Amino acid sequence: KQEVTQIPAALSVPEGENLVLNCSFTDSAIYNLQWFRQDPGKGLTSLLLIQSSQREQTSGRLNASLDKSSGRSTLYIAASQPGDSATYLCAVFSGGYQKVTFGTGTKLQVIP
Amino acid sequence: EAGVAQSPRYKIIEKRQSVAFWCNPISGHATLYWYQQILGQGPKLLIQFQNNGVVDDSQLPKDRFSAERLKGVDSTLKIQPAKLEDSAVYLCASSYTGTVTYEQYFGPGTRLTVT
């Protein structure tokens, strides 16, 4: 059974700082890994999807990396802004029909 | 392109009552998912449809939850009877399975409060 862990559960940083969010998974036989952002009371917004054959993906100030062999992914946010404050979730696609398993999320607060 | 639509956005019911949620996925998306997200936790997959068929419902409490997807488009999720622990946000997502990625797109969710 796939298990996904995100550490830390919460993070508070001053504006402008670069930061890294972590996602670990127990079964390395994955198809894809997707990072999401969730604002309070809202649904999930897709940030980046990394296919199992890829090492990283970039979008603007975001960079996500994937190391399947060690069961890890990181989301790097450069020059953080108050608008980045949200909960960040990673989701792993594995098994038949690419079953999705989510982590518990990291709640990020960027202080102006 | 229209996103995933869900209704209602909010629902308050008493325990032992029944409730139904509706989801309309993005046009052309064959795969549809229902998730339950309890406050402070990540979403938990309840059921996954591929067109009309169920491909995973291993975490669906089948004694009280049911879901259907007619004609491979819209879907409804029903709870009967509701319990206090069913209070959560119910999220619907869809993905296009013409590629290998199964990238998911989410609706805004329905917040259910059971009193």
XYZ file of C-alpha atoms in Angstrom:
227
model
C 0.000 0.000 0.000
C 1.399 3.381 -1.039
C 1.960 5.868 1.775
C 2.845 9.507 1.188
C 4.363 11.773 3.821
C 4.952 15.516 3.721
C 7.309 17.228 6.089
C 7.080 19.751 7.630
C 3.359 19.955 8.338
C 3.620 23.734 8.627
C 6.204 26.304 7.641
C 6.463 30.041 8.209
C 9.034 32.102 6.299
C 9.704 35.792 5.653
C 8.916 37.192 2.238
C 11.693 36.786 -0.320
C 13.123 33.595 1.134
C 13.703 30.514 -1.016
C 12.149 27.366 0.430
C 11.833 23.622 -0.131
C 8.836 21.409 0.559
C 9.318 17.658 0.832
C 7.234 14.676 -0.238
C 8.197 11.045 0.484
C 6.512 7.898 -0.784
C 7.000 4.257 0.161
C 6.483 2.467 -3.168
C 8.895 3.718 -5.833
C 6.946 2.061 -8.693
C 5.068 5.225 -9.554
C 3.776 6.605 -12.842
C 3.612 10.291 -11.992
C 3.739 12.751 -9.118
C 1.665 15.910 -9.042
C 2.004 18.971 -6.800
C -1.068 20.980 -5.880
C -1.855 24.154 -4.054
C -4.986 24.507 -1.908
C -6.239 27.853 -0.629
C -8.578 27.899 2.397
C -12.090 26.807 1.473
C -11.108 26.146 -2.125
C -10.408 23.167 -4.346
C -6.975 22.045 -5.497
C -4.989 23.867 -8.153
C -2.422 21.876 -10.098
C 1.084 23.327 -9.992
C 3.339 20.771 -11.636
C 3.180 17.165 -12.776
C 6.336 15.063 -13.119
C 6.243 11.852 -15.096
C 8.247 8.918 -13.744
C 10.774 9.277 -16.588
C 11.484 12.903 -15.701
C 13.792 14.357 -13.085
C 12.255 17.774 -12.733
C 9.699 20.268 -13.956
C 9.723 24.038 -13.766
C 7.003 26.657 -13.874
C 7.911 30.242 -13.089
C 9.299 30.408 -9.553
C 8.461 26.756 -8.915
C 10.712 23.786 -9.526
C 9.737 20.227 -8.664
C 12.210 17.361 -8.648
C 11.674 13.619 -8.493
C 14.010 10.880 -7.258
C 12.087 7.634 -7.695
C 14.805 5.389 -6.314
C 14.813 7.169 -2.972
C 11.058 7.778 -2.943
C 11.315 11.549 -2.759
C 10.107 14.684 -4.444
C 10.824 18.285 -3.561
C 9.034 21.489 -4.488
C 11.330 24.489 -4.562
C 9.768 27.958 -4.355
C 12.066 30.846 -5.195
C 11.685 34.359 -3.810
C 8.555 33.550 -1.814
C 5.664 36.045 -1.745
C 2.701 36.464 0.632
C 0.453 35.221 -2.177
C 2.240 31.865 -1.978
C 0.616 31.259 1.418
C -1.474 28.110 1.061
C -1.377 24.394 1.743
C 0.784 22.429 -0.679
C -0.107 18.802 -1.400
C 1.697 16.141 -3.344
C -0.109 13.229 -4.992
C 1.453 10.005 -6.203
C 0.025 7.921 -9.062
C 0.773 4.203 -8.705
C -0.748 0.788 -9.184
C -3.582 -0.226 -11.461
C -5.355 2.651 -13.249
C -2.785 4.941 -11.612
C -4.453 5.087 -8.214
C -3.821 8.407 -6.510
C -2.501 8.732 -2.968
C -2.188 12.174 -1.401
C 0.114 13.388 1.321
C -1.243 15.312 4.293
C 0.134 18.619 3.040
C 2.439 21.401 4.158
C 0.782 24.619 5.279
C 2.954 27.520 4.165
C 2.752 31.039 5.524
C 4.855 33.765 3.918
C 5.142 36.788 6.183
C 5.374 40.226 4.552
C -12.326 25.476 -21.327
C -14.849 25.053 -18.516
C -13.517 23.453 -15.343
C -14.962 20.733 -13.137
C -18.323 21.817 -11.743
C -19.750 20.691 -8.416
C -22.955 21.416 -6.547
C -24.008 22.273 -3.997
C -21.072 24.194 -2.547
C -22.272 23.844 1.014
C -24.673 21.494 2.752
C -25.739 21.155 6.379
C -27.756 18.106 7.414
C -28.586 16.224 10.569
C -27.172 12.773 11.256
C -29.138 9.916 9.746
C -30.367 12.139 6.903
C -29.337 11.544 3.309
C -27.455 13.856 0.953
C -26.327 13.835 -2.665
C -23.539 15.671 -4.459
C -23.239 16.282 -8.177
C -20.174 16.599 -10.389
C -19.766 17.532 -14.043
C -16.223 16.827 -15.281
C -14.273 18.620 -17.965
C -15.586 17.700 -21.403
C -13.751 14.718 -22.867
C -12.286 13.519 -19.569
C -12.916 9.808 -19.248
C -11.717 9.395 -15.668
C -13.632 10.856 -12.733
C -12.661 10.747 -9.066
C -14.468 11.470 -5.802
C -12.372 12.369 -2.776
C -13.178 13.002 0.862
C -11.040 15.615 2.613
C -11.352 15.901 6.364
C -10.075 19.119 7.901
C -6.301 19.087 8.253
C -5.824 15.979 6.109
C -5.020 15.257 2.507
C -7.804 14.089 0.169
C -8.712 10.405 0.389
C -9.860 8.673 -2.788
C -13.381 7.261 -2.395
C -14.087 6.056 -5.915
C -12.575 6.253 -9.388
C -14.567 5.823 -12.606
C -13.212 5.083 -16.073
C -16.071 6.089 -18.370
C -19.106 4.340 -16.823
C -17.193 1.684 -14.946
C -15.756 1.662 -11.440
C -12.020 0.908 -11.364
C -11.380 1.548 -7.659
C -13.810 1.837 -4.764
C -11.696 0.149 -2.122
C -12.025 3.052 0.325
C -15.715 3.746 -0.227
C -17.855 2.883 2.859
C -20.334 0.910 0.823
C -22.832 0.460 3.630
C -23.686 4.164 3.441
C -21.978 5.677 0.393
C -22.916 5.084 -3.221
C -21.866 6.698 -6.482
C -22.844 6.427 -10.088
C -21.733 7.874 -13.379
C -24.366 7.673 -16.025
C -23.404 7.857 -19.712
C -19.772 8.390 -18.738
C -20.247 12.084 -17.998
C -21.914 13.474 -14.834
C -21.622 11.721 -11.520
C -23.484 11.738 -8.217
C -22.216 10.697 -4.802
C -24.790 9.842 -2.143
C -24.562 9.311 1.585
C -27.392 7.544 3.371
C -27.602 7.699 6.354
C -25.043 10.360 7.234
C -22.893 10.182 10.344
C -21.108 12.948 12.224
C -17.748 11.698 10.948
C -18.869 12.299 7.353
C -18.388 16.041 7.898
C -15.761 16.911 5.298
C -15.179 18.507 1.924
C -16.095 16.251 -0.985
C -13.948 16.908 -4.018
C -14.528 15.791 -7.566
C -11.705 15.612 -10.090
C -11.351 14.478 -13.681
C -8.511 13.551 -15.994
C -7.991 12.884 -19.681
C -6.740 9.352 -20.235
C -5.638 9.854 -23.807
C -2.173 10.583 -22.471
C -0.003 8.750 -19.993
C -0.119 11.424 -17.359
C -3.650 11.177 -15.880
C -3.163 14.787 -14.737
C -6.044 15.697 -12.447
C -8.216 18.799 -12.442
C -10.335 19.532 -9.391
C -13.672 21.179 -8.780
C -14.278 23.631 -5.923
C -15.665 20.968 -3.605
C -18.789 20.572 -1.484
C -18.448 21.287 2.224
C -20.701 18.941 4.200
C -21.524 19.541 7.849
C -23.387 16.809 9.705
C -24.929 17.914 13.031
